XYZ file of C-alpha atoms in Angstrom:
743
model
C 4.313 -12.546 42.228
C 2.219 -15.869 41.651
C 3.138 -19.204 42.129
C 3.568 -20.071 38.372
C 5.420 -16.774 37.867
C 7.684 -17.547 40.784
C 8.166 -21.106 38.769
C 9.092 -19.681 35.289
C 11.614 -17.475 36.989
C 13.307 -20.605 38.589
C 13.053 -22.505 35.327
C 14.546 -19.414 33.408
C 17.138 -18.810 35.848
C 18.548 -22.178 36.206
C 18.122 -23.232 32.518
C 15.313 -25.623 32.430
C 12.975 -26.308 29.475
C 15.867 -23.507 27.710
C 18.712 -25.714 27.711
C 16.446 -28.918 26.370
C 15.711 -27.090 23.752
C 19.113 -25.439 22.356
C 20.555 -28.727 23.013
C 18.072 -30.851 21.007
C 17.850 -31.539 17.266
C 14.982 -30.479 15.292
C 11.910 -30.046 17.018
C 13.446 -29.702 20.218
C 10.970 -29.301 23.248
C 8.749 -31.737 22.122
C 10.842 -34.201 23.785
C 8.250 -36.359 25.011
C 6.273 -36.456 21.776
C 7.131 -40.126 19.873
C 6.636 -39.576 16.090
C 4.727 -42.330 16.097
C 0.821 -42.678 15.039
C -0.626 -46.131 14.333
C -3.754 -44.692 12.751
C -2.049 -42.766 10.197
C 0.211 -45.360 8.986
C -2.667 -47.539 8.486
C -4.827 -45.604 6.916
C -2.267 -43.985 4.501
C -0.937 -47.732 3.908
C -4.995 -48.950 2.826
C -5.420 -45.687 1.114
C -2.551 -46.558 -1.595
C -2.012 -42.725 -2.278
C 1.969 -43.680 -1.589
C 3.848 -45.442 -4.633
C 4.189 -49.511 -3.917
C 7.755 -50.372 -2.179
C 7.690 -46.549 -1.154
C 5.691 -46.176 2.033
C 8.768 -46.921 4.346
C 10.958 -44.325 2.681
C 7.623 -42.028 3.097
C 7.236 -42.692 6.474
C 11.475 -41.911 7.055
C 10.930 -38.450 5.705
C 7.807 -37.261 7.899
C 9.688 -38.600 10.866
C 13.245 -36.310 9.796
C 13.304 -32.468 9.881
C 11.979 -30.288 7.726
C 14.515 -28.181 5.885
C 15.366 -24.730 6.111
C 14.082 -22.574 2.873
C 13.830 -19.359 1.996
C 12.678 -16.971 -1.003
C 13.927 -14.174 -2.378
C 11.323 -11.558 -3.554
C 11.013 -11.273 -6.515
C 9.519 -7.728 -7.705
C 11.978 -5.615 -6.330
C 14.420 -4.807 -8.341
C 17.032 -5.722 -5.668
C 16.680 -9.560 -5.660
C 19.340 -10.102 -8.275
C 21.597 -8.250 -5.831
C 20.321 -10.076 -3.039
C 20.494 -12.989 -5.095
C 24.411 -12.510 -5.827
C 25.525 -11.657 -2.486
C 24.036 -15.022 -1.460
C 25.641 -17.051 -4.092
C 29.101 -15.250 -3.767
C 29.472 -14.437 -0.007
C 27.580 -16.488 2.609
C 26.738 -20.021 0.700
C 30.915 -20.319 -0.292
C 31.417 -19.330 3.661
C 29.015 -22.101 4.344
C 31.046 -24.582 2.373
C 33.868 -24.300 4.624
C 32.606 -24.392 7.449
C 32.661 -27.686 9.541
C 30.648 -28.563 12.911
C 31.928 -31.586 14.974
C 33.433 -32.174 12.408
C 31.098 -32.912 9.699
C 31.212 -30.432 6.767
C 28.256 -28.812 5.780
C 26.444 -28.828 2.733
C 26.326 -25.357 1.006
C 22.112 -24.783 -0.136
C 20.896 -25.388 -3.374
C 17.942 -23.660 -5.689
C 14.684 -25.851 -5.956
C 14.835 -26.541 -9.806
C 11.065 -25.559 -9.980
C 11.372 -22.458 -8.525
C 11.748 -19.580 -11.770
C 15.570 -17.712 -11.937
C 17.220 -19.516 -8.348
C 14.871 -16.982 -6.519
C 14.149 -20.113 -3.585
C 16.979 -21.850 -1.788
C 16.922 -25.175 0.282
C 19.435 -26.297 3.197
C 19.647 -29.676 4.769
C 20.810 -27.494 8.092
C 18.116 -26.979 10.888
C 16.893 -23.673 12.205
C 18.766 -24.500 15.330
C 22.097 -25.201 13.988
C 21.877 -21.841 12.006
C 20.765 -19.453 15.093
C 22.692 -21.575 17.649
C 26.218 -21.926 15.334
C 28.407 -19.092 15.952
C 30.071 -20.143 12.514
C 26.747 -19.199 11.041
C 26.240 -16.183 13.040
C 26.230 -13.763 10.001
C 24.178 -16.077 8.265
C 21.535 -15.987 10.112
C 21.977 -12.222 10.738
C 21.679 -11.560 7.646
C 18.284 -13.994 7.350
C 16.752 -11.993 9.668
C 17.752 -8.569 8.380
C 16.701 -9.594 5.417
C 13.605 -10.720 6.250
C 12.964 -7.844 8.106
C 13.434 -5.685 5.272
C 10.758 -7.979 3.089
C 13.803 -8.868 0.617
C 13.917 -12.350 2.281
C 10.872 -14.634 3.196
C 11.385 -17.553 5.234
C 8.819 -20.007 3.874
C 7.894 -23.667 2.887
C 8.607 -24.997 0.009
C 5.838 -26.499 -0.671
C 3.400 -23.110 0.421
C 5.270 -21.284 -2.614
C 3.433 -23.409 -5.206
C 0.101 -22.082 -5.380
C 0.963 -18.739 -6.290
C 2.960 -20.088 -9.143
C -0.021 -22.005 -10.372
C -2.228 -19.105 -10.453
C -0.421 -17.420 -13.577
C -0.886 -13.807 -12.084
C -0.802 -10.573 -14.033
C -0.368 -6.846 -13.277
C -4.292 -6.104 -14.249
C -5.501 -9.081 -12.715
C -8.010 -8.560 -9.106
C -6.777 -11.558 -6.786
C -8.404 -12.574 -3.689
C -6.858 -14.493 -1.277
C -9.785 -16.014 0.906
C -7.396 -17.402 4.174
C -4.504 -15.617 3.789
C -2.843 -15.347 7.204
C -0.122 -15.686 8.204
C 0.287 -14.162 4.777
C 3.426 -15.915 2.997
C 1.870 -16.623 -0.217
C -0.149 -13.148 0.059
C 3.118 -11.784 -0.817
C 3.799 -13.844 -3.279
C 0.875 -12.678 -5.324
C 1.658 -9.242 -4.278
C 5.373 -9.881 -6.027
C 3.904 -11.528 -9.267
C 1.254 -8.026 -9.507
C 4.903 -5.794 -9.050
C 6.755 -8.087 -11.729
C 7.280 -4.595 -13.575
C 8.853 -2.036 -10.826
C 8.321 0.906 -13.276
C 4.607 0.650 -12.813
C 3.927 2.255 -9.681
C 0.235 1.528 -9.552
C -0.628 -1.981 -11.578
C -4.164 -1.969 -12.458
C -4.545 -5.342 -10.137
C -4.502 -5.616 -6.660
C -5.006 -8.173 -3.532
C -7.536 -8.378 -1.390
C -6.371 -11.114 1.928
C -8.948 -11.879 4.159
C -8.586 -13.837 6.962
C -11.490 -15.059 9.749
C -9.241 -14.685 12.720
C -9.125 -10.718 14.057
C -5.312 -11.280 15.369
C -4.053 -12.835 12.407
C -5.289 -10.476 10.887
C -2.452 -8.315 12.251
C 0.226 -10.971 11.650
C -0.923 -10.682 7.987
C -0.632 -6.842 8.123
C 3.305 -6.891 9.274
C 3.749 -9.720 6.058
C 2.026 -7.654 3.582
C 3.495 -4.041 4.993
C 6.923 -5.446 4.401
C 6.322 -4.849 0.579
C 5.282 -1.462 0.699
C 2.460 -1.746 -2.021
C -0.358 0.268 -2.864
C -2.491 -2.811 -3.994
C -2.835 -4.482 -0.889
C -6.011 -4.638 1.381
C -6.663 -6.997 4.198
C -9.941 -7.778 5.505
C -11.859 -9.343 8.221
C -14.258 -11.986 7.345
C -15.539 -15.815 7.554
C -14.371 -16.994 3.924
C -17.356 -19.230 3.477
C -20.095 -16.076 3.485
C -17.517 -13.575 2.459
C -19.503 -10.888 0.906
C -19.714 -9.976 -2.472
C -17.994 -6.512 -3.778
C -18.906 -3.636 -6.064
C -17.223 -1.303 -8.151
C -18.162 1.976 -9.815
C -17.677 1.108 -13.658
C -18.375 4.424 -16.355
C -20.769 5.572 -13.677
C -22.752 1.975 -12.850
C -22.445 0.291 -10.143
C -21.215 -3.927 -10.437
C -20.717 -6.965 -8.794
C -16.932 -7.607 -8.330
C -15.812 -10.616 -9.765
C -12.308 -12.266 -9.151
C -9.673 -13.013 -11.909
C -7.138 -15.112 -9.530
C -8.546 -16.721 -6.126
C -6.380 -18.670 -4.160
C -8.694 -21.233 -1.353
C -5.484 -21.922 0.936
C -8.715 -23.858 2.762
C -8.241 -24.215 6.863
C -7.118 -28.425 7.043
C -5.814 -31.471 10.187
C -2.123 -30.565 8.653
C -0.931 -34.458 8.737
C 1.445 -32.898 5.831
C 2.909 -30.486 8.273
C 4.071 -33.525 10.692
C 7.894 -33.137 9.987
C 7.441 -28.758 11.741
C 4.646 -29.055 13.583
C 5.292 -32.284 15.993
C 2.696 -32.233 17.678
C 0.317 -33.514 14.722
C 1.780 -36.686 15.455
C -0.316 -37.591 18.416
C -3.674 -35.418 17.566
C -3.903 -37.051 14.620
C -7.235 -38.875 13.708
C -9.385 -39.523 11.001
C -12.016 -37.412 12.906
C -10.567 -34.155 11.898
C -10.654 -34.913 8.218
C -13.989 -35.337 8.601
C -15.174 -32.331 10.818
C -13.445 -30.133 8.164
C -14.706 -31.553 4.711
C -18.200 -29.130 5.313
C -16.195 -26.177 5.845
C -13.538 -26.670 3.485
C -16.438 -27.130 0.605
C -18.254 -24.028 1.405
C -15.148 -21.594 1.349
C -14.768 -23.171 -1.985
C -18.155 -22.855 -3.123
C -17.968 -19.267 -1.785
C -14.432 -18.373 -3.758
C -15.773 -19.673 -7.269
C -19.131 -17.549 -6.867
C -16.863 -14.759 -6.889
C -14.725 -15.609 -9.399
C -15.047 -14.246 -13.017
C -15.966 -16.484 -16.115
C -12.676 -17.304 -18.207
C -11.064 -16.827 -13.976
C -8.586 -19.874 -12.185
C -8.957 -20.814 -8.642
C -6.304 -22.738 -6.906
C -7.108 -24.523 -4.274
C -4.524 -26.079 -1.895
C -4.398 -27.970 1.727
C -1.560 -28.746 3.569
C -2.753 -32.237 4.270
C -2.818 -35.520 2.183
C -6.306 -37.117 3.076
C -8.266 -37.567 0.264
C -11.951 -36.459 2.248
C -10.051 -33.242 2.572
C -8.836 -32.801 -0.978
C -10.253 -35.102 -3.893
C -13.882 -35.247 -2.498
C -14.255 -31.205 -2.269
C -13.209 -31.251 -5.489
C -15.386 -33.573 -7.075
C -18.169 -31.756 -5.079
C -17.377 -28.587 -6.611
C -17.231 -30.141 -10.143
C -20.321 -32.152 -9.310
C -22.380 -28.833 -8.038
C -20.872 -26.565 -10.614
C -22.796 -28.895 -13.389
C -19.647 -28.403 -16.095
C -19.956 -24.545 -14.953
C -15.845 -25.119 -14.025
C -13.012 -27.629 -15.197
C -9.952 -28.558 -13.340
C -6.516 -26.983 -15.556
C -3.992 -29.578 -16.157
C -1.032 -27.781 -14.317
C 1.636 -30.808 -14.634
C 3.933 -29.448 -17.214
C 4.077 -25.291 -15.336
C 6.543 -26.535 -12.773
C 9.236 -28.549 -15.143
C 10.944 -30.088 -12.103
C 8.362 -30.408 -9.662
C 7.969 -34.065 -8.662
C 4.030 -34.395 -7.877
C 1.716 -37.699 -7.695
C -1.785 -37.158 -9.779
C -5.677 -36.794 -8.056
C -6.903 -39.667 -7.548
C -10.871 -41.361 -8.132
C -10.940 -44.178 -5.794
C -10.853 -43.481 -1.983
C -11.956 -45.063 1.238
C -13.272 -43.632 4.242
C -12.279 -44.379 8.408
C -13.439 -43.693 11.523
C -11.404 -42.728 14.268
C -11.867 -45.902 15.602
C -10.935 -47.676 12.712
C -13.988 -48.764 10.689
C -13.986 -48.803 6.704
C -16.823 -47.625 4.339
C -16.953 -47.665 1.191
C -20.044 -45.752 -0.222
C -22.452 -43.729 1.832
C -25.049 -46.555 1.852
C -22.844 -48.703 4.093
C -23.215 -45.502 7.183
C -25.611 -46.220 9.647
C -27.628 -43.616 9.517
C -26.434 -42.449 13.388
C -23.023 -41.229 11.550
C -24.861 -39.338 8.875
C -24.533 -36.061 10.854
C -20.205 -36.508 10.984
C -20.189 -38.817 7.218
C -21.810 -37.113 4.169
C -22.324 -38.320 0.664
C -19.504 -35.329 -0.660
C -17.162 -37.323 1.669
C -17.072 -40.369 -0.628
C -16.256 -40.674 -5.057
C -19.074 -40.552 -6.951
C -20.993 -43.745 -7.761
C -21.565 -42.840 -11.447
C -17.598 -44.037 -12.950
C -18.220 -42.014 -16.098
C -19.069 -39.043 -14.632
C -16.231 -39.316 -11.947
C -13.979 -39.876 -15.409
C -15.394 -36.387 -16.850
C -14.091 -34.690 -13.739
C -10.467 -35.475 -14.563
C -9.043 -35.660 -10.886
C -5.843 -36.974 -11.829
C -5.520 -33.229 -12.798
C -5.364 -32.464 -9.275
C -1.677 -32.700 -7.801
C -0.096 -34.315 -4.222
C 3.136 -33.565 -3.140
C 4.821 -36.535 -1.312
C 7.621 -35.366 1.868
C 9.938 -38.265 0.253
C 10.406 -37.300 -3.214
C 11.737 -33.564 -2.688
C 12.379 -33.872 1.245
C 9.531 -31.670 1.291
C 6.373 -31.136 3.215
C 3.270 -32.760 1.753
C 1.134 -30.395 0.268
C -2.560 -30.880 -2.495
C -3.086 -28.668 -5.238
C -5.980 -28.144 -7.849
C -6.222 -25.612 -10.256
C -10.016 -24.714 -11.515
C -10.864 -22.832 -14.678
C -14.648 -20.881 -14.755
C -15.663 -21.327 -18.063
C -19.594 -20.440 -17.610
C -21.596 -18.859 -14.511
C -22.319 -21.038 -11.198
C -25.707 -22.590 -12.231
C -27.351 -20.843 -9.397
C -26.109 -18.014 -10.043
C -27.868 -17.856 -13.576
C -30.726 -15.775 -13.647
C -32.294 -13.232 -16.198
C -29.219 -9.815 -15.971
C -30.986 -7.030 -13.786
C -30.373 -3.354 -15.285
C -27.631 -1.609 -14.673
C -27.920 0.625 -11.247
C -26.887 3.797 -10.962
C -24.363 4.291 -7.732
C -25.440 6.532 -5.234
C -24.266 9.647 -5.141
C -22.107 9.062 -1.324
C -19.508 6.062 -2.072
C -19.521 5.708 -5.542
C -16.470 7.557 -7.058
C -16.848 11.028 -9.230
C -14.830 12.349 -11.822
C -12.361 14.546 -10.135
C -13.460 18.082 -11.399
C -17.304 16.775 -8.983
C -15.171 15.360 -6.476
C -16.861 16.569 -2.635
C -14.206 17.956 0.083
C -13.480 14.677 1.785
C -14.500 11.182 0.865
C -14.813 8.979 4.285
C -15.001 5.110 4.688
C -16.409 4.553 7.478
C -14.593 2.273 10.195
C -16.436 -1.247 9.931
C -14.797 -2.702 12.998
C -18.199 -3.054 15.641
C -20.854 -1.957 13.199
C -23.282 -3.588 11.185
C -22.819 -4.572 7.907
C -25.243 -5.713 5.129
C -25.446 -9.219 4.083
C -25.706 -11.005 0.515
C -24.290 -11.417 -2.378
C -26.328 -9.390 -4.774
C -26.468 -5.393 -4.378
C -29.805 -4.331 -2.533
C -32.118 -2.827 -4.990
C -33.195 1.021 -3.816
C -36.330 0.828 -2.063
C -39.161 3.633 -3.437
C -40.965 5.144 -0.636
C -42.615 2.319 1.601
C -42.693 -0.826 -1.083
C -40.405 -3.257 -1.183
C -38.630 -6.342 0.398
C -37.770 -5.352 3.786
C -34.142 -4.408 4.572
C -31.526 -7.263 5.122
C -30.329 -8.627 8.259
C -27.016 -6.827 9.320
C -24.789 -8.609 10.755
C -22.657 -7.422 13.798
C -18.715 -7.163 13.499
C -16.544 -8.282 15.763
C -12.612 -7.109 16.866
C -10.704 -4.250 17.377
C -12.321 -0.975 15.450
C -9.947 0.134 13.248
C -9.497 3.732 12.461
C -11.464 5.503 9.555
C -10.252 5.455 5.951
C -10.108 9.157 4.723
C -9.472 10.031 1.135
C -8.624 13.757 0.753
C -10.441 15.680 -2.242
C -8.207 17.165 -5.215
C -8.234 20.408 -3.589
C -7.459 19.722 -0.145
C -5.139 22.189 1.514
C -2.402 19.573 2.908
C -2.412 18.945 -0.922
C -1.097 21.664 -2.306
C 2.089 22.752 0.035
C 2.843 19.133 -0.691
C 2.447 19.383 -4.788
C 4.345 22.685 -4.811
C 7.172 21.409 -2.771
C 8.206 18.865 -3.742
C 6.907 19.696 -7.977
C 4.697 16.604 -8.472
C 3.850 16.170 -12.004
C 0.227 16.718 -13.322
C -0.717 13.394 -13.498
C 0.248 12.346 -9.768
C -3.316 10.873 -8.667
C -3.987 13.265 -5.352
C -7.757 10.803 -4.846
C -5.784 8.141 -4.373
C -4.262 9.763 -1.237
C -5.741 8.699 2.292
C -5.513 9.447 6.300
C -6.297 7.385 9.105
C -8.321 10.344 10.813
C -11.056 13.453 9.373
C -10.450 15.156 12.440
C -7.146 16.917 14.048
C -3.894 17.355 12.125
C -2.806 14.991 10.029
C 0.035 12.648 10.970
C 0.602 10.240 7.987
C -0.422 10.278 4.439
C -0.938 6.911 2.648
C -1.850 5.809 -0.943
C -4.068 2.864 -2.506
C -4.180 2.483 -6.695
C -7.119 3.497 -8.297
C -8.499 0.068 -8.386
C -8.585 -0.551 -4.621
C -9.730 3.250 -4.067
C -13.094 1.790 -6.053
C -13.378 -0.796 -3.710
C -13.643 1.097 -1.010
C -15.990 3.776 -1.666
C -18.460 1.221 -2.764
C -18.393 -1.593 -0.178
C -17.668 0.948 3.203
C -20.560 -1.116 5.051
C -19.908 -4.394 3.495
C -16.752 -4.936 4.381
C -14.256 -5.049 7.471
C -11.043 -3.892 6.569
C -8.043 -3.596 8.680
C -5.427 -2.030 6.808
C -4.843 -0.800 2.857
C -2.215 1.573 1.559
C 1.531 2.532 1.566
C 2.777 5.702 3.908
C 4.012 8.042 1.508
C 4.378 11.293 4.044
C 5.193 11.949 7.523
C 4.361 15.072 9.101
C 7.015 16.853 10.703
C 6.022 20.474 12.679
C 9.799 21.992 11.824
C 9.207 21.412 7.787
C 6.485 24.158 8.000
C 8.949 26.659 7.855
C 10.667 25.149 5.015
C 7.684 24.907 2.660
C 6.186 21.825 3.835
C 5.028 20.426 6.729
C 5.115 16.308 5.656
C 8.503 14.513 5.040
C 9.115 11.750 2.602
C 8.464 8.604 4.243
C 11.053 5.805 3.030
C 8.276 2.777 2.592
C 6.401 4.874 -0.380
C 9.134 6.194 -2.169
C 9.192 3.976 -4.729
C 5.337 4.586 -4.954
C 5.985 8.567 -5.022
C 8.990 8.290 -6.992
C 8.455 8.388 -10.275
C 6.062 11.973 -9.689
C 8.427 13.826 -8.237
C 10.297 16.436 -10.310
C 12.284 18.343 -7.791
C 14.502 17.997 -4.652
C 16.353 15.067 -5.560
C 20.555 14.281 -4.927
C 21.722 12.057 -6.998
C 24.773 9.730 -5.359
C 27.206 7.685 -5.706
C 28.126 4.077 -4.002
C 30.457 6.326 -1.179
C 27.977 8.845 -1.147
C 25.132 5.920 -0.276
C 27.823 4.633 2.281
C 28.521 7.917 4.225
C 24.569 8.419 4.658
C 24.220 4.716 5.946
C 26.751 4.975 8.090
C 26.829 8.459 9.822
C 24.568 10.376 12.217
C 24.708 14.005 10.759
C 27.255 13.996 7.830
C 28.194 17.386 6.811
C 27.262 18.410 2.946
C 31.303 18.574 2.306
C 31.635 14.596 3.036
C 29.795 14.324 -0.715
C 31.514 13.832 -3.755
C 31.221 17.287 -5.897
C 28.319 16.040 -8.194
C 25.659 15.684 -5.031
C 27.369 18.204 -3.231
C 26.783 20.966 -5.637
C 22.880 19.317 -5.781
C 22.639 19.124 -1.974
C 24.168 22.765 -1.860
C 21.407 24.066 -4.456
C 17.953 22.933 -2.323
C 16.676 24.187 0.778
C 16.259 22.956 3.953
C 13.534 19.851 3.894
C 13.207 16.462 2.803
C 14.872 15.144 -0.169
C 15.231 12.153 -2.856
C 18.511 10.776 -2.705
C 18.884 8.773 -6.462
C 21.514 6.318 -7.540
C 21.868 5.319 -11.135
C 23.399 1.977 -11.810
C 26.700 2.662 -14.035
C 26.803 -0.954 -16.379
C 30.527 0.054 -17.226
C 30.950 -0.740 -13.457
C 29.481 -4.273 -12.999
C 31.062 -4.234 -9.264
C 28.565 -1.729 -8.279
C 25.197 -2.403 -7.470
C 23.018 -2.984 -10.915
C 19.578 -1.692 -9.745
C 18.628 1.841 -8.767
C 18.057 3.344 -5.803
C 16.177 5.544 -3.617
C 16.594 6.926 -0.019
C 14.721 9.353 1.778
C 17.039 12.030 3.096
C 16.842 15.785 5.076
C 18.830 18.192 3.957
C 19.718 20.278 6.782
C 21.554 23.931 7.361
C 25.099 22.298 6.948
C 24.506 18.489 7.052
C 22.492 15.857 5.579
C 21.139 12.532 6.571
C 19.312 9.494 5.307
C 15.394 8.326 6.684
C 16.095 4.784 6.409
C 14.748 2.501 8.938
C 18.058 0.154 10.485
C 17.476 -3.447 8.563
C 16.657 -1.160 5.221
C 19.979 -0.050 5.982
C 21.937 -2.957 6.316
C 20.391 -4.399 3.233
C 21.464 -1.406 1.076
C 24.571 -1.338 2.518
C 25.088 -5.216 2.019
C 24.883 -4.597 -1.560
C 27.293 -1.911 -1.667
C 29.698 -4.925 -0.581
C 29.822 -3.634 3.290
C 30.081 -5.884 5.707
C 27.135 -5.245 8.060
C 27.523 -7.783 11.637
C 27.058 -7.449 14.980
C 27.699 -9.502 18.069
C 25.317 -11.647 19.887
C 26.153 -9.196 23.072
C 24.681 -6.347 21.197
C 27.199 -3.810 22.472
C 28.712 -0.366 20.917
C 31.710 -0.460 20.446
C 33.459 2.439 18.186
C 32.089 5.622 17.214
C 30.129 5.891 14.148
C 31.785 7.042 11.447
C 32.383 10.732 11.061
C 31.639 12.897 14.084
C 27.774 14.183 14.858
C 27.264 17.209 13.899
C 25.533 19.419 16.714
C 21.647 20.448 16.353
C 20.720 23.803 15.161
C 17.779 25.710 15.091
C 15.510 24.537 12.495
C 18.133 21.485 11.734
C 16.406 17.971 12.541
C 12.749 17.379 11.603
C 10.649 17.383 14.341
C 6.686 15.146 14.275
C 4.102 16.265 16.309
C 5.954 18.811 17.928
C 9.020 16.467 19.433
C 12.337 15.715 19.259
C 12.821 13.535 15.924
C 14.188 10.613 18.734
C 10.541 9.231 18.611
C 10.020 5.087 18.709
C 9.350 5.569 14.843
C 12.746 7.595 14.237
C 14.896 5.354 16.723
C 14.277 3.038 13.974
C 14.988 4.991 11.379
C 18.492 6.277 12.554
C 19.919 3.612 14.754
C 22.670 2.001 13.452
C 25.091 0.678 16.354
C 28.607 1.369 15.722
C 29.638 -1.983 15.836
C 27.505 -2.933 12.748
C 29.802 -1.819 10.299
C 32.739 -4.270 10.443
C 33.892 -3.377 6.754
C 34.097 -3.247 3.206
C 34.925 -6.407 1.035
C 38.020 -5.522 0.720
C 38.509 -5.719 4.659
C 38.600 -1.813 5.402
C 37.361 -0.383 8.251
C 34.335 1.723 7.393
C 35.658 4.713 9.864
C 36.515 8.120 9.020
C 37.975 11.047 11.049
C 34.833 13.929 12.574
C-alpha cells in the first residue's frame, strides 16, 4: 500500500476532513477559501451592471449559500401525484421541524415556473442530508430523482428551455448538453402529451467530452424516451446531418437549438466556491472566441423561423452581449433578438447592456479596440467591444437580452438571449442545388423493400467525413478529391442495428403480445449483429431517419429506450423476450393481450411481496391472470374519478405470470415511487438493516416459474435491482397500518 493510500486510510479512520465537511455550513470542505476577490468587485462595480445602490446586496448574496431547488418532471402523468405528495405530506412535516431552536420554513414554488412544478427551499443541502428529522424527505428526493420523477436543478438553469417554446414536432439540438438537466427539460416538453408514444420531434444532445456524455446518458435514460440521441462532437464544428424526405436526401435544420456554452462561471460562485480564488477577467477573454464559434455553428444549423437560446452562467458582457452583438452583425439581418421579457411572469431580470469596457487581469481598462496595443491583439479581439456605429448598435436591440442577478430572487447569476432566424445566413446563400437521390445503403426505404438488417456501424475510433454540405456523388475519376477524414476518439460504442420487418425475432413477439398492425417494427434496434440479441430498443421514426443517413458523420453514444429483454425460459411459453419497465409507456399503446387490470390493493401486494400467489389478487385481476398462460404480462391500473383519494393517473407495470404466482418486474426506486403514490410509507433507516420478513411468504421456485436471462437465474445484477425490496423499507400506509400479511 502506497504512502498516499495509508494517509487516506488514516484520515478516514480519524475523521479528518469528513468531520470538517459534516460540521461545516454550506460549502464545507472549502474552509480555506475566503469569499473575497477584489478584482471581481472592482470590475463589476465599474461596469454598472447592478442597479445603483444595490451592489452591496449583490455581493452579500454572492457570498450566501445557494438555496436548494427541485423540479418535478412535467411530462409524466404522475407529476400531479408527486406534487400532491410533496405539498400534503413532506412540506407539512417540514413546517413542524425545529433545528437548533429555529423552525424551518416550508419550501415555496418558483413564481415564474409553470404549474408549481419547481420549488425552492432555504435549507442547505447539508441540513437536508444530515438532519435525522429530515431523513424521510431526503430519501424521498434521492429515490424520486433516481426514478426520473424529480430533478434537483439550480433555479436559473431551468429558464432556457422555457424560452424555447417547444412543441412536440420540433427537431431540437442541445449543443453543449452535459450534465443534462436542461436536456431532461427538453425531453419532458417534447412528451407533453403522454398519449403520444412517439412525438414527431426529437432531441439530439451533444457534448465534446466523451466521459461527460455518459453522465448525459444517465440523466436522459431516467426519462425513458425513444426520441433522444446522445452524440459526441466539438460543438463549434458539429457536423451537418442529412435526412431522407420523400425519397430525397436533404440537410437537417433544427427548429430549436439550445446553445448553453462553456463559460467562466462567475454566476455560480454561490455553489462553486473555488471560483472566488480562480476568477480573473482573462477567463472571459480566453472563452469569447470559442463561445462565438459555437453560436455561429448553431445558427448555421437553425431552420429559418427557428429559435436559438444562447445562455451562460456568467455575468460578464464579454461572454454575453459581446457574443450576441458579433453574431447579429455577422448575420446581416438574418437574425433578430426576440423580446422574452413577458414570457415568464414573476421572473425578475435586468435588460442587456449596449455599453461595456474591457479589463485585463492586471487591472488595465480599454474602452475600444483602437486603444489595445498590438502586442495584445492575439488575446483581445474587436468582437469583444461594443459596435462603434451607434445606430447599428441600437438596431441590435441588446436590451432584449436578459441577465438574472443573484440578489433579486435568491438565485445564481445567469444570462439569456433568444435569437430568431428570419433568413439563411449570408455565407450560406447560394443557388439551390439539385435535389440528390439518397444512396441505396443508408437511406430509409419503404417497408416492403426493407433490407434484411440495417446497421448503423460504430463510429468511435473510426473515420468520419467532415464538411457542412452533402458530398456530391463522384463520377469515375472526375470531381473534387474526398474530404479529409477526422478520427473519432473515446470509447468505441457497439453498433446500432435496426431490425427488418421480417426479422425472425419479431414474429413470436408480435404473436405473443398481439401487437397492433400499426406497430412500427422498423424502429426496433439492437446493439449487436452477431449472436443472440439480448435487448431490443426502440427509437422514433425521425431519429431512425437521422441515424441511417448519417452513420459515418456522427459519433452516437446512446439512443433509444429498452422495450424487451431476453429470458431463456420464456421460449417454452412462446416468446423469448419479456417486457422491460423502461419502455412500457412507449410500448403499451400497441399491446393488445397479456394484460391484467389491477386495483390499488393489487399494486400494493405486487410491490411489497416477492412472489405473491395469484389468490392474493382481487377477484377481477385474479380471473384475468388465471386466464393467461405463463410469461411476461402488463399490469394496468386505471384511475377511478369517483375515488379521489386514489391515484388519478394510469399506471403500467411489467410483470411475470408464473405457474401459481405473479410478480412485478419494477426497479427498486420505481417501486418506492408507486408505493408513495398509493399512500404507503417507504422508509429505510441509515443503517440499511433488514428487519421483518417481506409482506407475504415467498413461494418456492417451480420449474419454469421464474424467467431466466441468458441461461442464468434471474438474480443477475440488473434484476436484483428490479426485485430488491428490503423488508424494513415498508413502514406502513397513510393510516399507519403495517404493510404485512401472513404467509
